[in-house]
Amino acid sequence: MNAELQSLNHQAAQYGWDLSTQKQSREEFTLEGLVQLAQRKTAWLRETCEEGANHRNYGWPYDRAYYLLCRGSRNTPEELSEMAQLFSFIQRIYTETLICIPGECGSQSPSLTEKVLWNHSFVRYPVRTISRLDLSPIEPLVRETDKQHNTMHFAEELTCFHGEPDLERIMTGEGLNRVCSGNLNHETILRWAWESWRMAVGPPMRQPYARLIDLMNMGCLRSANHGDVGQCWREDLEVAELRLLVDRLWRDVKPFYQKLHSVVRHFLRKRYASEEISEDNDELLPAHLLGGMWSHSWTSYVHDIIPHSVDIDRQFATANWSSLDLVRRAEDIYASMGLSRMSEAFWKNSIIGNASKDGTVKCHGSAANMFADDAGDLRMIVCPRSESAAQDFYVTVHEMGHIVYYMEASKQPTIFRDGTSAAFQEALGDSIYLAAVTPQHLVRLGILDSKHLAPEKTSVSSEPARTDAKRRARSLNSFDYVFLLRMALAKIPTIPFEYLMDSYRWNLFDGSVNFNAHANDYFWFLLEREQGIRPPSSLRARKSLFDAGAVFHLSDNTPFVRYFLASFISYQIYEGLCKSALFGTASTHPSHEIPMPLHRCDLYGSKKAGKLLRKTLSRGASVHWTDVLEQLTGDVEISAESLLRYYQPLDEFLDQFIEHYGLVVGWN
């Protein structure tokens, strides 16, 4: 079983790598091979799982292996073929669709207006045809544009943008001058990027995705105790009552998110003093003005909220690291803890750098276990860009976390050569990232001056600290608050989106929401209720769109709940490793309380923390995740406590800020 599964996994990994790195002329050939492989694996699984069911009657010791192998959906060969075709279609819509504008539209300045921009917006789909962008779903824009203007520009005259990374960069404030030479105000450009991407990719995905839901549900109905694909996905995480856990975790962290939302709303109104933003203190935030295509990156507001001499994003950018420098620095922090360095095969086969210029690489950061005979054949795709070096550092450390997990679990049988759960696989890199950006390590990297490590007030009150939290707070520098604010604005807004993306899909899968009638209405109901954001155009006008299709993980059919859980587990692991580094154990005993603010815990060079990691990672998926969590943290439950402890100094600062300015927390 082990040898056969390794062979099948290797073939699947190779196809996946080819799809990410080869030219589009190979796409159909690769797709045909993928379909055949999926059909072979389905037939093999059916036979193997039937054999395993017979052996179980004799009390054999391989129950976990067969449980992991035999869970999940069971589609017929015909269904698998149709699913592959449909997924290929929507993935190509996402990765290959281009939004185009005339390269010389800036020459019309100073008379250039939003109307001119929309009149000259085109979409190029994978079949390479160019057509005018259909604005009919967005009524206000239709009224503003000239419907009689049908002049088509030649393709050579167009400047074109992929959704990722081009439009995503624009949404985070990079490359705004690429749109009509920057002769429009930023708000107009952001709205154009946000709306045009959704209008281009959502509608063609809508009906294919509805059919995919039917096909995926058919496969899960053939599995024991599954009514729909949402149940299949939830089973993968081995969490009893997963929906209740997810709801509880979100409720625990939502008050902190609402405080950030309130403060950002205050400064967003100052930055965009236009009719877009009303004076209501409890208003929903315009989605296109927050940062990122999904309003998930609010870091541009850091220095509005706390002006400071240090700009971490600028410091990372001016460090001028090459792509290889970036990967070497990520490797260094893992290696300093005694974890394995990257293999020769990794350096030979990975794609590091902006390898997408020739159009052959889907430049979405990723890691791959090739399941080759050479266990060191683990690969990564990272395409750093100088404008977002800080974000690139995060992506690199995160993806390397996957590689390290694969390496440490490589001695396990094939079925166990993965994380103890998908959530832990995602959490490892994020926990090490928390260690990689401590102020101490930023000094080590040359990003931060060491003066920002020392308390700025030399005098300390003679009154004894009433709590350990107050004592720890005395050691903070003003930079600590800027640092924590930046971390929070980068990480916390992703949590509600991770939460609602799977809540949304689960309710589509089980039929609680009628896809054809309410797919987009329900999506925005969740975005308003949980994220506190609204679209720039009316909700009524968006009814025919499919805005959820504009996110990568829907086209890739990747569950989001693993990232949601990882957002909490990563802080738990980080705190557990800190305790291990200091006390030799991750025990939750009161005597093992960390004596510094949690974000100041530097793991660099800690062999004690590294030893604990190697011990737990080496078990791969052979044990239940609760065993791994208990070893790493001393606890058996996923909780928000470590996350909230990490941001405690910032939480107190936000309380003072909100009280001082009389801000309203929450939204209507």
PDB file of N, CA and C in Angstrom, residues 233-250 253 398 420-428 430-431 494-500 502 506 559-573 625 629 637-643:
ATOM      1  N   TRP A 233     -15.212  18.047   3.886  1.00  0.00           N
ATOM      2  CA  TRP A 233     -14.133  18.975   4.224  1.00  0.00           C
ATOM      3  C   TRP A 233     -13.914  19.044   5.729  1.00  0.00           C
ATOM      4  N   ARG A 234     -14.991  19.091   6.486  1.00  0.00           N
ATOM      5  CA  ARG A 234     -14.855  19.225   7.940  1.00  0.00           C
ATOM      6  C   ARG A 234     -14.258  17.963   8.563  1.00  0.00           C
ATOM      7  N   GLU A 235     -14.572  16.808   7.995  1.00  0.00           N
ATOM      8  CA  GLU A 235     -13.999  15.562   8.508  1.00  0.00           C
ATOM      9  C   GLU A 235     -12.478  15.573   8.409  1.00  0.00           C
ATOM     10  N   ASP A 236     -11.965  16.219   7.393  1.00  0.00           N
ATOM     11  CA  ASP A 236     -10.517  16.237   7.154  1.00  0.00           C
ATOM     12  C   ASP A 236      -9.748  16.815   8.332  1.00  0.00           C
ATOM     13  N   LEU A 237     -10.374  17.685   9.125  1.00  0.00           N
ATOM     14  CA  LEU A 237      -9.673  18.342  10.229  1.00  0.00           C
ATOM     15  C   LEU A 237      -9.806  17.597  11.555  1.00  0.00           C
ATOM     16  N   GLU A 238     -10.610  16.554  11.603  1.00  0.00           N
ATOM     17  CA  GLU A 238     -10.741  15.706  12.797  1.00  0.00           C
ATOM     18  C   GLU A 238     -11.070  16.514  14.054  1.00  0.00           C
ATOM     19  N   VAL A 239     -11.994  17.449  13.903  1.00  0.00           N
ATOM     20  CA  VAL A 239     -12.450  18.260  15.036  1.00  0.00           C
ATOM     21  C   VAL A 239     -13.925  17.970  15.259  1.00  0.00           C
ATOM     22  N   ALA A 240     -14.260  17.433  16.437  1.00  0.00           N
ATOM     23  CA  ALA A 240     -15.662  17.208  16.765  1.00  0.00           C
ATOM     24  C   ALA A 240     -16.370  18.565  16.857  1.00  0.00           C
ATOM     25  N   GLU A 241     -17.532  18.668  16.247  1.00  0.00           N
ATOM     26  CA  GLU A 241     -18.308  19.923  16.272  1.00  0.00           C
ATOM     27  C   GLU A 241     -17.470  21.103  15.779  1.00  0.00           C
ATOM     28  N   LEU A 242     -16.887  20.942  14.608  1.00  0.00           N
ATOM     29  CA  LEU A 242     -16.004  21.978  14.060  1.00  0.00           C
ATOM     30  C   LEU A 242     -16.722  23.319  13.908  1.00  0.00           C
ATOM     31  N   ARG A 243     -17.954  23.289  13.476  1.00  0.00           N
ATOM     32  CA  ARG A 243     -18.666  24.551  13.255  1.00  0.00           C
ATOM     33  C   ARG A 243     -18.837  25.320  14.569  1.00  0.00           C
ATOM     34  N   LEU A 244     -19.079  24.599  15.658  1.00  0.00           N
ATOM     35  CA  LEU A 244     -19.208  25.261  16.952  1.00  0.00           C
ATOM     36  C   LEU A 244     -17.873  25.850  17.402  1.00  0.00           C
ATOM     37  N   LEU A 245     -16.771  25.103  17.165  1.00  0.00           N
ATOM     38  CA  LEU A 245     -15.444  25.606  17.528  1.00  0.00           C
ATOM     39  C   LEU A 245     -15.119  26.870  16.741  1.00  0.00           C
ATOM     40  N   VAL A 246     -15.373  26.843  15.449  1.00  0.00           N
ATOM     41  CA  VAL A 246     -15.083  27.994  14.597  1.00  0.00           C
ATOM     42  C   VAL A 246     -15.874  29.216  15.050  1.00  0.00           C
ATOM     43  N   ASP A 247     -17.138  29.020  15.355  1.00  0.00           N
ATOM     44  CA  ASP A 247     -17.962  30.137  15.831  1.00  0.00           C
ATOM     45  C   ASP A 247     -17.423  30.694  17.152  1.00  0.00           C
ATOM     46  N   ARG A 248     -17.032  29.797  18.053  1.00  0.00           N
ATOM     47  CA  ARG A 248     -16.522  30.251  19.358  1.00  0.00           C
ATOM     48  C   ARG A 248     -15.228  31.039  19.206  1.00  0.00           C
ATOM     49  N   LEU A 249     -14.303  30.544  18.386  1.00  0.00           N
ATOM     50  CA  LEU A 249     -13.033  31.242  18.191  1.00  0.00           C
ATOM     51  C   LEU A 249     -13.261  32.635  17.601  1.00  0.00           C
ATOM     52  N   TRP A 250     -14.170  32.728  16.637  1.00  0.00           N
ATOM     53  CA  TRP A 250     -14.437  34.032  16.038  1.00  0.00           C
ATOM     54  C   TRP A 250     -15.069  34.976  17.056  1.00  0.00           C
ATOM     55  N   VAL A 253     -12.350  36.516  19.310  1.00  0.00           N
ATOM     56  CA  VAL A 253     -11.431  37.512  18.757  1.00  0.00           C
ATOM     57  C   VAL A 253     -12.159  38.691  18.108  1.00  0.00           C
ATOM     58  N   HIS A 398       6.558  31.315   5.692  1.00  0.00           N
ATOM     59  CA  HIS A 398       5.380  30.455   5.772  1.00  0.00           C
ATOM     60  C   HIS A 398       5.536  29.219   4.887  1.00  0.00           C
ATOM     61  N   THR A 420      -0.116  16.818  11.002  1.00  0.00           N
ATOM     62  CA  THR A 420      -1.113  16.071  11.754  1.00  0.00           C
ATOM     63  C   THR A 420      -2.523  16.483  11.352  1.00  0.00           C
ATOM     64  N   SER A 421      -2.676  17.690  10.833  1.00  0.00           N
ATOM     65  CA  SER A 421      -3.905  18.132  10.156  1.00  0.00           C
ATOM     66  C   SER A 421      -3.517  19.259   9.220  1.00  0.00           C
ATOM     67  N   ALA A 422      -4.420  19.573   8.292  1.00  0.00           N
ATOM     68  CA  ALA A 422      -4.128  20.659   7.350  1.00  0.00           C
ATOM     69  C   ALA A 422      -3.922  21.975   8.085  1.00  0.00           C
ATOM     70  N   ALA A 423      -4.626  22.171   9.206  1.00  0.00           N
ATOM     71  CA  ALA A 423      -4.481  23.417   9.970  1.00  0.00           C
ATOM     72  C   ALA A 423      -3.091  23.526  10.574  1.00  0.00           C
ATOM     73  N   PHE A 424      -2.548  22.414  11.094  1.00  0.00           N
ATOM     74  CA  PHE A 424      -1.199  22.442  11.660  1.00  0.00           C
ATOM     75  C   PHE A 424      -0.160  22.650  10.571  1.00  0.00           C
ATOM     76  N   GLN A 425      -0.405  22.088   9.408  1.00  0.00           N
ATOM     77  CA  GLN A 425       0.515  22.296   8.292  1.00  0.00           C
ATOM     78  C   GLN A 425       0.615  23.776   7.951  1.00  0.00           C
ATOM     79  N   GLU A 426      -0.507  24.491   8.013  1.00  0.00           N
ATOM     80  CA  GLU A 426      -0.501  25.927   7.744  1.00  0.00           C
ATOM     81  C   GLU A 426       0.061  26.726   8.916  1.00  0.00           C
ATOM     82  N   ALA A 427      -0.115  26.212  10.139  1.00  0.00           N
ATOM     83  CA  ALA A 427       0.252  26.988  11.331  1.00  0.00           C
ATOM     84  C   ALA A 427       1.751  27.028  11.582  1.00  0.00           C
ATOM     85  N   LEU A 428       2.480  25.985  11.174  1.00  0.00           N
ATOM     86  CA  LEU A 428       3.901  25.924  11.525  1.00  0.00           C
ATOM     87  C   LEU A 428       4.663  27.137  11.009  1.00  0.00           C
ATOM     88  N   ASP A 430       3.597  30.004  10.110  1.00  0.00           N
ATOM     89  CA  ASP A 430       3.145  31.246  10.735  1.00  0.00           C
ATOM     90  C   ASP A 430       3.701  31.409  12.148  1.00  0.00           C
ATOM     91  N   SER A 431       3.843  30.305  12.880  1.00  0.00           N
ATOM     92  CA  SER A 431       4.409  30.396  14.234  1.00  0.00           C
ATOM     93  C   SER A 431       5.883  30.790  14.182  1.00  0.00           C
ATOM     94  N   THR A 494      -7.616  39.203   8.308  1.00  0.00           N
ATOM     95  CA  THR A 494      -7.787  37.978   7.514  1.00  0.00           C
ATOM     96  C   THR A 494      -8.707  36.984   8.208  1.00  0.00           C
ATOM     97  N   ILE A 495      -8.816  37.064   9.531  1.00  0.00           N
ATOM     98  CA  ILE A 495      -9.557  36.044  10.285  1.00  0.00           C
ATOM     99  C   ILE A 495     -11.042  36.030   9.934  1.00  0.00           C
ATOM    100  N   PRO A 496     -11.749  37.180   9.924  1.00  0.00           N
ATOM    101  CA  PRO A 496     -13.167  37.095   9.549  1.00  0.00           C
ATOM    102  C   PRO A 496     -13.375  36.621   8.118  1.00  0.00           C
ATOM    103  N   PHE A 497     -12.459  36.965   7.220  1.00  0.00           N
ATOM    104  CA  PHE A 497     -12.622  36.496   5.841  1.00  0.00           C
ATOM    105  C   PHE A 497     -12.422  34.990   5.760  1.00  0.00           C
ATOM    106  N   GLU A 498     -11.424  34.464   6.471  1.00  0.00           N
ATOM    107  CA  GLU A 498     -11.237  33.012   6.527  1.00  0.00           C
ATOM    108  C   GLU A 498     -12.467  32.335   7.112  1.00  0.00           C
ATOM    109  N   TYR A 499     -13.051  32.966   8.093  1.00  0.00           N
ATOM    110  CA  TYR A 499     -14.245  32.424   8.754  1.00  0.00           C
ATOM    111  C   TYR A 499     -15.434  32.387   7.791  1.00  0.00           C
ATOM    112  N   LEU A 500     -15.672  33.498   7.123  1.00  0.00           N
ATOM    113  CA  LEU A 500     -16.901  33.576   6.335  1.00  0.00           C
ATOM    114  C   LEU A 500     -16.802  32.847   4.997  1.00  0.00           C
ATOM    115  N   ASP A 502     -15.637  29.872   4.334  1.00  0.00           N
ATOM    116  CA  ASP A 502     -16.129  28.501   4.449  1.00  0.00           C
ATOM    117  C   ASP A 502     -17.543  28.451   5.008  1.00  0.00           C
ATOM    118  N   TRP A 506     -20.057  26.244   2.950  1.00  0.00           N
ATOM    119  CA  TRP A 506     -20.782  25.168   3.633  1.00  0.00           C
ATOM    120  C   TRP A 506     -22.282  25.314   3.424  1.00  0.00           C
ATOM    121  N   PRO A 559     -10.276  24.539   0.952  1.00  0.00           N
ATOM    122  CA  PRO A 559     -11.023  24.992   2.134  1.00  0.00           C
ATOM    123  C   PRO A 559     -10.265  26.098   2.861  1.00  0.00           C
ATOM    124  N   PHE A 560     -11.004  27.045   3.418  1.00  0.00           N
ATOM    125  CA  PHE A 560     -10.401  28.162   4.140  1.00  0.00           C
ATOM    126  C   PHE A 560     -10.289  27.899   5.630  1.00  0.00           C
ATOM    127  N   VAL A 561     -11.072  26.954   6.162  1.00  0.00           N
ATOM    128  CA  VAL A 561     -11.115  26.783   7.609  1.00  0.00           C
ATOM    129  C   VAL A 561      -9.760  26.359   8.168  1.00  0.00           C
ATOM    130  N   ARG A 562      -8.930  25.715   7.351  1.00  0.00           N
ATOM    131  CA  ARG A 562      -7.584  25.350   7.814  1.00  0.00           C
ATOM    132  C   ARG A 562      -6.767  26.602   8.129  1.00  0.00           C
ATOM    133  N   TYR A 563      -6.937  27.658   7.322  1.00  0.00           N
ATOM    134  CA  TYR A 563      -6.212  28.906   7.574  1.00  0.00           C
ATOM    135  C   TYR A 563      -6.792  29.613   8.793  1.00  0.00           C
ATOM    136  N   PHE A 564      -8.110  29.540   8.935  1.00  0.00           N
ATOM    137  CA  PHE A 564      -8.758  30.145  10.099  1.00  0.00           C
ATOM    138  C   PHE A 564      -8.225  29.523  11.388  1.00  0.00           C
ATOM    139  N   LEU A 565      -8.217  28.201  11.471  1.00  0.00           N
ATOM    140  CA  LEU A 565      -7.708  27.533  12.670  1.00  0.00           C
ATOM    141  C   LEU A 565      -6.226  27.821  12.869  1.00  0.00           C
ATOM    142  N   ALA A 566      -5.469  27.842  11.759  1.00  0.00           N
ATOM    143  CA  ALA A 566      -4.031  28.116  11.858  1.00  0.00           C
ATOM    144  C   ALA A 566      -3.773  29.502  12.416  1.00  0.00           C
ATOM    145  N   SER A 567      -4.685  30.445  12.186  1.00  0.00           N
ATOM    146  CA  SER A 567      -4.521  31.795  12.715  1.00  0.00           C
ATOM    147  C   SER A 567      -4.485  31.812  14.236  1.00  0.00           C
ATOM    148  N   PHE A 568      -5.076  30.816  14.866  1.00  0.00           N
ATOM    149  CA  PHE A 568      -5.052  30.703  16.325  1.00  0.00           C
ATOM    150  C   PHE A 568      -3.946  29.747  16.791  1.00  0.00           C
ATOM    151  N   ILE A 569      -3.829  28.608  16.109  1.00  0.00           N
ATOM    152  CA  ILE A 569      -2.834  27.604  16.506  1.00  0.00           C
ATOM    153  C   ILE A 569      -1.419  28.170  16.440  1.00  0.00           C
ATOM    154  N   SER A 570      -1.148  29.021  15.451  1.00  0.00           N
ATOM    155  CA  SER A 570       0.211  29.548  15.285  1.00  0.00           C
ATOM    156  C   SER A 570       0.666  30.318  16.518  1.00  0.00           C
ATOM    157  N   TYR A 571      -0.217  31.108  17.130  1.00  0.00           N
ATOM    158  CA  TYR A 571       0.146  31.844  18.346  1.00  0.00           C
ATOM    159  C   TYR A 571       0.323  30.879  19.522  1.00  0.00           C
ATOM    160  N   GLN A 572      -0.476  29.811  19.570  1.00  0.00           N
ATOM    161  CA  GLN A 572      -0.322  28.819  20.625  1.00  0.00           C
ATOM    162  C   GLN A 572       1.025  28.105  20.505  1.00  0.00           C
ATOM    163  N   ILE A 573       1.378  27.703  19.279  1.00  0.00           N
ATOM    164  CA  ILE A 573       2.662  27.029  19.075  1.00  0.00           C
ATOM    165  C   ILE A 573       3.811  27.959  19.428  1.00  0.00           C
ATOM    166  N   TRP A 625      -4.153  15.333  16.057  1.00  0.00           N
ATOM    167  CA  TRP A 625      -3.623  16.677  16.277  1.00  0.00           C
ATOM    168  C   TRP A 625      -3.625  17.087  17.750  1.00  0.00           C
ATOM    169  N   LEU A 629      -0.684  19.119  19.638  1.00  0.00           N
ATOM    170  CA  LEU A 629      -0.935  20.399  20.306  1.00  0.00           C
ATOM    171  C   LEU A 629      -0.539  20.329  21.779  1.00  0.00           C
ATOM    172  N   GLU A 637      -6.775  21.952  23.475  1.00  0.00           N
ATOM    173  CA  GLU A 637      -7.841  22.687  22.801  1.00  0.00           C
ATOM    174  C   GLU A 637      -7.272  23.880  22.042  1.00  0.00           C
ATOM    175  N   ILE A 638      -7.843  24.128  20.872  1.00  0.00           N
ATOM    176  CA  ILE A 638      -7.496  25.325  20.113  1.00  0.00           C
ATOM    177  C   ILE A 638      -8.208  26.506  20.763  1.00  0.00           C
ATOM    178  N   SER A 639      -7.456  27.553  21.064  1.00  0.00           N
ATOM    179  CA  SER A 639      -8.068  28.698  21.748  1.00  0.00           C
ATOM    180  C   SER A 639      -7.474  30.001  21.230  1.00  0.00           C
ATOM    181  N   ALA A 640      -8.138  31.106  21.593  1.00  0.00           N
ATOM    182  CA  ALA A 640      -7.684  32.448  21.206  1.00  0.00           C
ATOM    183  C   ALA A 640      -6.804  33.085  22.271  1.00  0.00           C
ATOM    184  N   GLU A 641      -6.523  32.382  23.369  1.00  0.00           N
ATOM    185  CA  GLU A 641      -5.828  33.006  24.495  1.00  0.00           C
ATOM    186  C   GLU A 641      -4.431  33.489  24.129  1.00  0.00           C
ATOM    187  N   SER A 642      -3.661  32.676  23.417  1.00  0.00           N
ATOM    188  CA  SER A 642      -2.293  33.089  23.060  1.00  0.00           C
ATOM    189  C   SER A 642      -2.318  34.276  22.116  1.00  0.00           C
ATOM    190  N   LEU A 643      -3.228  34.258  21.145  1.00  0.00           N
ATOM    191  CA  LEU A 643      -3.350  35.382  20.212  1.00  0.00           C
ATOM    192  C   LEU A 643      -3.667  36.670  20.975  1.00  0.00           C
TER     193      LEU A 643
END
